[in-house]
Coordinates of C-alpha atoms in Angstrom, one line a residue:
L1 CA -10.3 -10.0 7.6
E2 CA -6.6 -10.0 7.0
F3 CA -4.8 -10.5 3.6
V4 CA -1.7 -10.2 1.8
V5 CA -1.1 -7.5 -1.2
T6 CA 1.8 -8.0 -3.3
L7 CA 2.7 -5.2 -5.5
R8 CA 5.4 -4.6 -8.1
M9 CA 6.6 -1.1 -8.2
V10 CA 9.2 -1.2 -10.9
P11 CA 8.6 0.8 -13.9
A12 CA 7.0 -1.4 -16.6
A13 CA 9.5 -0.3 -19.2
P14 CA 12.9 1.2 -19.2
G15 CA 12.7 5.2 -19.0
E16 CA 9.3 4.9 -17.3
Q17 CA 8.8 6.5 -13.8
R18 CA 8.1 4.0 -11.1
K19 CA 4.4 3.8 -9.8
R20 CA 2.9 5.6 -6.9
L21 CA 1.6 3.4 -4.0
G22 CA -1.8 5.5 -4.5
V23 CA -2.9 5.7 -0.8
D24 CA -3.4 8.4 1.7
A25 CA -2.5 6.8 5.2
D26 CA -2.4 7.8 8.8
W27 CA 0.1 6.4 11.1
A28 CA -0.8 8.3 14.4
D29 CA -1.2 5.0 16.4
G30 CA 2.5 4.3 15.7
R31 CA 1.9 0.5 14.9
T32 CA -0.1 0.4 11.7
L33 CA -0.9 2.6 8.6
Y34 CA -4.5 3.5 8.5
I35 CA -5.7 3.8 5.0
K36 CA -7.7 7.1 4.7
S37 CA -8.1 7.0 0.8
V38 CA -7.2 5.1 -2.1
M39 CA -6.1 7.2 -5.0
E40 CA -4.4 6.5 -8.5
G41 CA -1.5 4.2 -8.5
A42 CA -0.5 0.7 -7.6
I43 CA -3.1 -0.2 -5.0
E44 CA -5.7 1.1 -7.3
E45 CA -4.5 -1.3 -9.9
W46 CA -4.5 -4.1 -7.4
N47 CA -8.3 -3.2 -6.4
S48 CA -8.9 -3.5 -10.3
D49 CA -7.4 -6.7 -10.7
H50 CA -9.4 -8.0 -7.4
R51 CA -12.5 -6.5 -8.1
G52 CA -15.6 -8.1 -6.8
G53 CA -13.4 -9.9 -4.0
D54 CA -13.0 -9.3 -0.5
R55 CA -9.1 -8.5 -1.0
A56 CA -9.5 -4.9 -2.3
V57 CA -7.8 -2.3 -0.2
R58 CA -10.4 0.3 1.0
A59 CA -10.4 3.4 3.2
G60 CA -10.7 2.2 6.6
D61 CA -8.2 -0.7 6.2
R62 CA -5.2 -1.3 8.3
V63 CA -1.7 -2.1 6.8
V64 CA 0.1 -4.2 9.6
A65 CA 3.2 -5.0 7.7
V66 CA 5.5 -3.7 4.7
N67 CA 8.1 -6.1 3.3
G68 CA 8.2 -8.1 6.9
K69 CA 8.5 -5.1 8.8
S70 CA 5.8 -4.8 11.3
G71 CA 4.8 -2.8 14.6
D72 CA 6.5 0.4 13.9
A73 CA 4.4 2.5 11.6
Q74 CA 7.3 5.1 10.9
V75 CA 9.6 2.2 9.7
M76 CA 6.6 0.8 7.4
V77 CA 6.2 4.2 5.9
Q78 CA 9.9 4.4 5.0
E79 CA 9.7 1.0 3.6
C80 CA 6.9 2.1 1.3
R81 CA 9.0 5.2 0.3
D82 CA 12.1 3.3 -0.3
S83 CA 10.2 0.8 -2.3
S84 CA 8.4 3.1 -4.6

């Protein structure tokens, strides 16, 4: 099953810190980000909003693209860092 996750990573109010993404990922295959665990952060909030459906992000899932960047795990990791 493939689905799109859209996250807003900006602070909710002036002076607040940006949200953390909230995942531990492995990118050893060089092409995808393998989700090892989900922690507190934007992904956990996404999961809460999509509870009971098949669009929750779980350990064992793979991220195949970040903001239109795909095929290079290191580029996707950098995009996550730059966007959070």
